[in-house]
Amino acid sequence: MAITGIIICFLGPIVASTTGSFLLREAKSEGSDGFGAGIAGAIIALVIIANGVLYIIGSIVAGVERYFKQRIKEKKQTS
């Protein structure tokens, strides 16, 4: 799970930023300002980064919780 979170966190924004800059260049070559495309790419990149960070944090919290539950269970068994 954490590996897919890392992939989403790092690969997604690269794709979104690249797409946004490509659309910005295309819009400028056609004569429009292209400001909306650049902003859309930046917003999508930020949303994907936030999603990946939350996914990684959730995975870490779940792993820590599982670790402590296992330690508590082992202590009860040895008592």
mmCIF file of N, CA and C in Angstrom:
data_model
loop_
_atom_site.group_PDB
_atom_site.id
_atom_site.type_symbol
_atom_site.label_atom_id
_atom_site.label_comp_id
_atom_site.label_asym_id
_atom_site.label_seq_id
_atom_site.Cartn_x
_atom_site.Cartn_y
_atom_site.Cartn_z
ATOM 1 N N MET A 1 0.810 -1.196 0.000
ATOM 2 C CA MET A 1 0.000 0.000 0.000
ATOM 3 C C MET A 1 0.855 1.263 0.000
ATOM 4 N N ALA A 2 1.872 1.274 0.798
ATOM 5 C CA ALA A 2 2.698 2.476 0.903
ATOM 6 C C ALA A 2 3.441 2.751 -0.407
ATOM 7 N N ILE A 3 3.775 1.702 -1.127
ATOM 8 C CA ILE A 3 4.481 1.893 -2.389
ATOM 9 C C ILE A 3 3.587 2.610 -3.396
ATOM 10 N N THR A 4 2.314 2.236 -3.466
ATOM 11 C CA THR A 4 1.412 2.924 -4.386
ATOM 12 C C THR A 4 1.196 4.372 -3.946
ATOM 13 N N GLY A 5 1.198 4.622 -2.649
ATOM 14 C CA GLY A 5 1.089 5.997 -2.163
ATOM 15 C C GLY A 5 2.273 6.843 -2.584
ATOM 16 N N ILE A 6 3.443 6.254 -2.520
ATOM 17 C CA ILE A 6 4.647 6.972 -2.936
ATOM 18 C C ILE A 6 4.606 7.244 -4.442
ATOM 19 N N ILE A 7 4.168 6.255 -5.216
ATOM 20 C CA ILE A 7 4.070 6.443 -6.656
ATOM 21 C C ILE A 7 3.072 7.551 -6.981
ATOM 22 N N ILE A 8 1.908 7.524 -6.338
ATOM 23 C CA ILE A 8 0.904 8.558 -6.566
ATOM 24 C C ILE A 8 1.430 9.917 -6.148
ATOM 25 N N CYS A 9 2.142 9.956 -5.044
ATOM 26 C CA CYS A 9 2.636 11.223 -4.504
ATOM 27 C C CYS A 9 3.659 11.874 -5.425
ATOM 28 N N PHE A 10 4.499 11.099 -6.061
ATOM 29 C CA PHE A 10 5.574 11.675 -6.858
ATOM 30 C C PHE A 10 5.306 11.675 -8.360
ATOM 31 N N LEU A 11 4.640 10.660 -8.870
ATOM 32 C CA LEU A 11 4.422 10.575 -10.310
ATOM 33 C C LEU A 11 3.248 11.437 -10.766
ATOM 34 N N GLY A 12 2.188 11.484 -9.998
ATOM 35 C CA GLY A 12 1.000 12.243 -10.367
ATOM 36 C C GLY A 12 1.256 13.725 -10.578
ATOM 37 N N PRO A 13 1.917 14.399 -9.644
ATOM 38 C CA PRO A 13 2.183 15.824 -9.851
ATOM 39 C C PRO A 13 3.074 16.107 -11.055
ATOM 40 N N ILE A 14 3.976 15.201 -11.348
ATOM 41 C CA ILE A 14 4.831 15.387 -12.526
ATOM 42 C C ILE A 14 3.972 15.370 -13.788
ATOM 43 N N VAL A 15 3.052 14.417 -13.860
ATOM 44 C CA VAL A 15 2.168 14.332 -15.014
ATOM 45 C C VAL A 15 1.269 15.565 -15.091
ATOM 46 N N ALA A 16 0.707 15.981 -13.953
ATOM 47 C CA ALA A 16 -0.183 17.142 -13.945
ATOM 48 C C ALA A 16 0.561 18.423 -14.321
ATOM 49 N N SER A 17 1.752 18.606 -13.792
ATOM 50 C CA SER A 17 2.529 19.801 -14.118
ATOM 51 C C SER A 17 2.945 19.817 -15.585
ATOM 52 N N THR A 18 3.354 18.665 -16.094
ATOM 53 C CA THR A 18 3.747 18.570 -17.499
ATOM 54 C C THR A 18 2.560 18.873 -18.411
ATOM 55 N N THR A 19 1.421 18.293 -18.078
ATOM 56 C CA THR A 19 0.222 18.541 -18.873
ATOM 57 C C THR A 19 -0.179 20.009 -18.814
ATOM 58 N N GLY A 20 -0.122 20.600 -17.626
ATOM 59 C CA GLY A 20 -0.467 22.009 -17.481
ATOM 60 C C GLY A 20 0.458 22.922 -18.270
ATOM 61 N N SER A 21 1.754 22.647 -18.220
ATOM 62 C CA SER A 21 2.695 23.492 -18.967
ATOM 63 C C SER A 21 2.541 23.299 -20.475
ATOM 64 N N PHE A 22 2.248 22.063 -20.900
ATOM 65 C CA PHE A 22 2.004 21.810 -22.313
ATOM 66 C C PHE A 22 0.777 22.583 -22.796
ATOM 67 N N LEU A 23 -0.294 22.526 -22.005
ATOM 68 C CA LEU A 23 -1.502 23.248 -22.383
ATOM 69 C C LEU A 23 -1.274 24.753 -22.374
ATOM 70 N N LEU A 24 -0.460 25.223 -21.453
ATOM 71 C CA LEU A 24 -0.146 26.647 -21.393
ATOM 72 C C LEU A 24 0.603 27.091 -22.647
ATOM 73 N N ARG A 25 1.590 26.296 -23.074
ATOM 74 C CA ARG A 25 2.342 26.618 -24.299
ATOM 75 C C ARG A 25 1.445 26.574 -25.537
ATOM 76 N N GLU A 26 0.577 25.576 -25.604
ATOM 77 C CA GLU A 26 -0.330 25.455 -26.752
ATOM 78 C C GLU A 26 -1.285 26.643 -26.811
ATOM 79 N N ALA A 27 -1.812 27.040 -25.662
ATOM 80 C CA ALA A 27 -2.755 28.158 -25.645
ATOM 81 C C ALA A 27 -2.067 29.457 -26.048
ATOM 82 N N LYS A 28 -0.829 29.657 -25.604
ATOM 83 C CA LYS A 28 -0.105 30.875 -25.975
ATOM 84 C C LYS A 28 0.227 30.894 -27.458
ATOM 85 N N SER A 29 0.535 29.747 -28.044
ATOM 86 C CA SER A 29 0.855 29.712 -29.468
ATOM 87 C C SER A 29 -0.384 29.965 -30.328
ATOM 88 N N GLU A 30 -1.557 29.672 -29.768
ATOM 89 C CA GLU A 30 -2.804 29.917 -30.498
ATOM 90 C C GLU A 30 -3.310 31.342 -30.304
ATOM 91 N N GLY A 31 -2.678 32.106 -29.426
ATOM 92 C CA GLY A 31 -3.066 33.492 -29.252
ATOM 93 C C GLY A 31 -3.838 33.790 -27.983
ATOM 94 N N SER A 32 -4.282 32.779 -27.251
ATOM 95 C CA SER A 32 -4.974 33.044 -25.992
ATOM 96 C C SER A 32 -3.950 33.094 -24.863
ATOM 97 N N ASP A 33 -4.381 33.525 -23.709
ATOM 98 C CA ASP A 33 -3.410 33.689 -22.631
ATOM 99 C C ASP A 33 -3.038 32.360 -21.969
ATOM 100 N N GLY A 34 -3.931 31.382 -21.905
ATOM 101 C CA GLY A 34 -3.620 30.071 -21.356
ATOM 102 C C GLY A 34 -3.453 30.033 -19.858
ATOM 103 N N PHE A 35 -3.874 31.090 -19.196
ATOM 104 C CA PHE A 35 -3.697 31.171 -17.749
ATOM 105 C C PHE A 35 -4.487 30.090 -17.027
ATOM 106 N N GLY A 36 -5.687 29.788 -17.504
ATOM 107 C CA GLY A 36 -6.535 28.782 -16.869
ATOM 108 C C GLY A 36 -5.923 27.393 -16.912
ATOM 109 N N ALA A 37 -5.290 27.047 -18.011
ATOM 110 C CA ALA A 37 -4.674 25.725 -18.137
ATOM 111 C C ALA A 37 -3.507 25.574 -17.168
ATOM 112 N N GLY A 38 -2.705 26.618 -17.039
ATOM 113 C CA GLY A 38 -1.581 26.562 -16.100
ATOM 114 C C GLY A 38 -2.043 26.447 -14.668
ATOM 115 N N ILE A 39 -3.066 27.219 -14.320
ATOM 116 C CA ILE A 39 -3.622 27.147 -12.968
ATOM 117 C C ILE A 39 -4.244 25.778 -12.712
ATOM 118 N N ALA A 40 -4.964 25.234 -13.692
ATOM 119 C CA ALA A 40 -5.577 23.913 -13.536
ATOM 120 C C ALA A 40 -4.516 22.843 -13.304
ATOM 121 N N GLY A 41 -3.414 22.900 -14.039
ATOM 122 C CA GLY A 41 -2.328 21.936 -13.838
ATOM 123 C C GLY A 41 -1.724 22.038 -12.451
ATOM 124 N N ALA A 42 -1.537 23.275 -11.977
ATOM 125 C CA ALA A 42 -0.973 23.464 -10.639
ATOM 126 C C ALA A 42 -1.923 22.959 -9.560
ATOM 127 N N ILE A 43 -3.212 23.227 -9.711
ATOM 128 C CA ILE A 43 -4.192 22.778 -8.716
ATOM 129 C C ILE A 43 -4.277 21.258 -8.699
ATOM 130 N N ILE A 44 -4.306 20.652 -9.866
ATOM 131 C CA ILE A 44 -4.362 19.183 -9.931
ATOM 132 C C ILE A 44 -3.107 18.589 -9.293
ATOM 133 N N ALA A 45 -1.957 19.172 -9.561
ATOM 134 C CA ALA A 45 -0.715 18.678 -8.958
ATOM 135 C C ALA A 45 -0.771 18.777 -7.439
ATOM 136 N N LEU A 46 -1.255 19.885 -6.912
ATOM 137 C CA LEU A 46 -1.344 20.048 -5.460
ATOM 138 C C LEU A 46 -2.336 19.068 -4.835
ATOM 139 N N VAL A 47 -3.448 18.835 -5.506
ATOM 140 C CA VAL A 47 -4.434 17.881 -4.994
ATOM 141 C C VAL A 47 -3.845 16.472 -4.969
ATOM 142 N N ILE A 48 -3.123 16.113 -6.006
ATOM 143 C CA ILE A 48 -2.519 14.776 -6.049
ATOM 144 C C ILE A 48 -1.439 14.639 -4.982
ATOM 145 N N ILE A 49 -0.645 15.680 -4.770
ATOM 146 C CA ILE A 49 0.369 15.635 -3.717
ATOM 147 C C ILE A 49 -0.297 15.454 -2.358
ATOM 148 N N ALA A 50 -1.347 16.222 -2.094
ATOM 149 C CA ALA A 50 -2.048 16.105 -0.814
ATOM 150 C C ALA A 50 -2.646 14.714 -0.642
ATOM 151 N N ASN A 51 -3.210 14.164 -1.696
ATOM 152 C CA ASN A 51 -3.773 12.824 -1.638
ATOM 153 C C ASN A 51 -2.698 11.783 -1.335
ATOM 154 N N GLY A 52 -1.565 11.889 -1.996
ATOM 155 C CA GLY A 52 -0.476 10.940 -1.749
ATOM 156 C C GLY A 52 0.065 11.041 -0.347
ATOM 157 N N VAL A 53 0.211 12.275 0.167
ATOM 158 C CA VAL A 53 0.709 12.473 1.533
ATOM 159 C C VAL A 53 -0.270 11.878 2.540
ATOM 160 N N LEU A 54 -1.565 12.129 2.354
ATOM 161 C CA LEU A 54 -2.564 11.552 3.256
ATOM 162 C C LEU A 54 -2.559 10.030 3.196
ATOM 163 N N TYR A 55 -2.372 9.479 2.026
ATOM 164 C CA TYR A 55 -2.323 8.024 1.860
ATOM 165 C C TYR A 55 -1.128 7.438 2.615
ATOM 166 N N ILE A 56 0.020 8.095 2.502
ATOM 167 C CA ILE A 56 1.215 7.622 3.200
ATOM 168 C C ILE A 56 1.041 7.746 4.713
ATOM 169 N N ILE A 57 0.492 8.869 5.168
ATOM 170 C CA ILE A 57 0.262 9.048 6.607
ATOM 171 C C ILE A 57 -0.703 7.991 7.121
ATOM 172 N N GLY A 58 -1.766 7.720 6.376
ATOM 173 C CA GLY A 58 -2.712 6.681 6.774
ATOM 174 C C GLY A 58 -2.070 5.311 6.861
ATOM 175 N N SER A 59 -1.191 5.008 5.931
ATOM 176 C CA SER A 59 -0.489 3.719 5.957
ATOM 177 C C SER A 59 0.429 3.619 7.165
ATOM 178 N N ILE A 60 1.113 4.697 7.488
ATOM 179 C CA ILE A 60 2.009 4.698 8.650
ATOM 180 C C ILE A 60 1.213 4.533 9.939
ATOM 181 N N VAL A 61 0.103 5.260 10.057
ATOM 182 C CA VAL A 61 -0.732 5.164 11.259
ATOM 183 C C VAL A 61 -1.280 3.751 11.403
ATOM 184 N N ALA A 62 -1.735 3.152 10.325
ATOM 185 C CA ALA A 62 -2.256 1.787 10.381
ATOM 186 C C ALA A 62 -1.162 0.801 10.784
ATOM 187 N N GLY A 63 0.042 0.986 10.276
ATOM 188 C CA GLY A 63 1.148 0.101 10.643
ATOM 189 C C GLY A 63 1.532 0.235 12.103
ATOM 190 N N VAL A 64 1.575 1.462 12.603
ATOM 191 C CA VAL A 64 1.907 1.681 14.021
ATOM 192 C C VAL A 64 0.827 1.084 14.911
ATOM 193 N N GLU A 65 -0.432 1.281 14.535
ATOM 194 C CA GLU A 65 -1.537 0.720 15.311
ATOM 195 C C GLU A 65 -1.447 -0.803 15.362
ATOM 196 N N ARG A 66 -1.184 -1.415 14.212
ATOM 197 C CA ARG A 66 -1.055 -2.873 14.145
ATOM 198 C C ARG A 66 0.104 -3.358 15.021
ATOM 199 N N TYR A 67 1.210 -2.611 15.004
ATOM 200 C CA TYR A 67 2.376 -2.978 15.806
ATOM 201 C C TYR A 67 2.034 -2.958 17.293
ATOM 202 N N PHE A 68 1.394 -1.893 17.762
ATOM 203 C CA PHE A 68 1.069 -1.797 19.181
ATOM 204 C C PHE A 68 0.010 -2.805 19.600
ATOM 205 N N LYS A 69 -0.950 -3.095 18.758
ATOM 206 C CA LYS A 69 -1.937 -4.123 19.082
ATOM 207 C C LYS A 69 -1.275 -5.487 19.226
ATOM 208 N N GLN A 70 -0.296 -5.758 18.364
ATOM 209 C CA GLN A 70 0.409 -7.033 18.435
ATOM 210 C C GLN A 70 1.232 -7.120 19.721
ATOM 211 N N ARG A 71 1.878 -6.028 20.099
ATOM 212 C CA ARG A 71 2.668 -6.034 21.347
ATOM 213 C C ARG A 71 1.783 -6.224 22.565
ATOM 214 N N ILE A 72 0.616 -5.592 22.579
ATOM 215 C CA ILE A 72 -0.323 -5.761 23.692
ATOM 216 C C ILE A 72 -0.799 -7.192 23.763
ATOM 217 N N LYS A 73 -1.090 -7.771 22.611
ATOM 218 C CA LYS A 73 -1.542 -9.166 22.561
ATOM 219 C C LYS A 73 -0.452 -10.115 23.070
ATOM 220 N N GLU A 74 0.812 -9.854 22.697
ATOM 221 C CA GLU A 74 1.926 -10.691 23.164
ATOM 222 C C GLU A 74 2.112 -10.567 24.671
ATOM 223 N N LYS A 75 1.944 -9.363 25.227
ATOM 224 C CA LYS A 75 2.088 -9.171 26.669
ATOM 225 C C LYS A 75 1.001 -9.919 27.426
ATOM 226 N N LYS A 76 -0.220 -9.935 26.908
ATOM 227 C CA LYS A 76 -1.315 -10.645 27.549
ATOM 228 C C LYS A 76 -1.082 -12.148 27.519
ATOM 229 N N GLN A 77 -0.480 -12.645 26.452
ATOM 230 C CA GLN A 77 -0.232 -14.073 26.331
ATOM 231 C C GLN A 77 0.869 -14.524 27.282
ATOM 232 N N THR A 78 1.874 -13.681 27.533
ATOM 233 C CA THR A 78 2.959 -14.061 28.420
ATOM 234 C C THR A 78 2.593 -13.916 29.883
ATOM 235 N N SER A 79 1.539 -13.163 30.195
ATOM 236 C CA SER A 79 1.127 -12.965 31.585
ATOM 237 C C SER A 79 0.357 -14.127 32.117
#
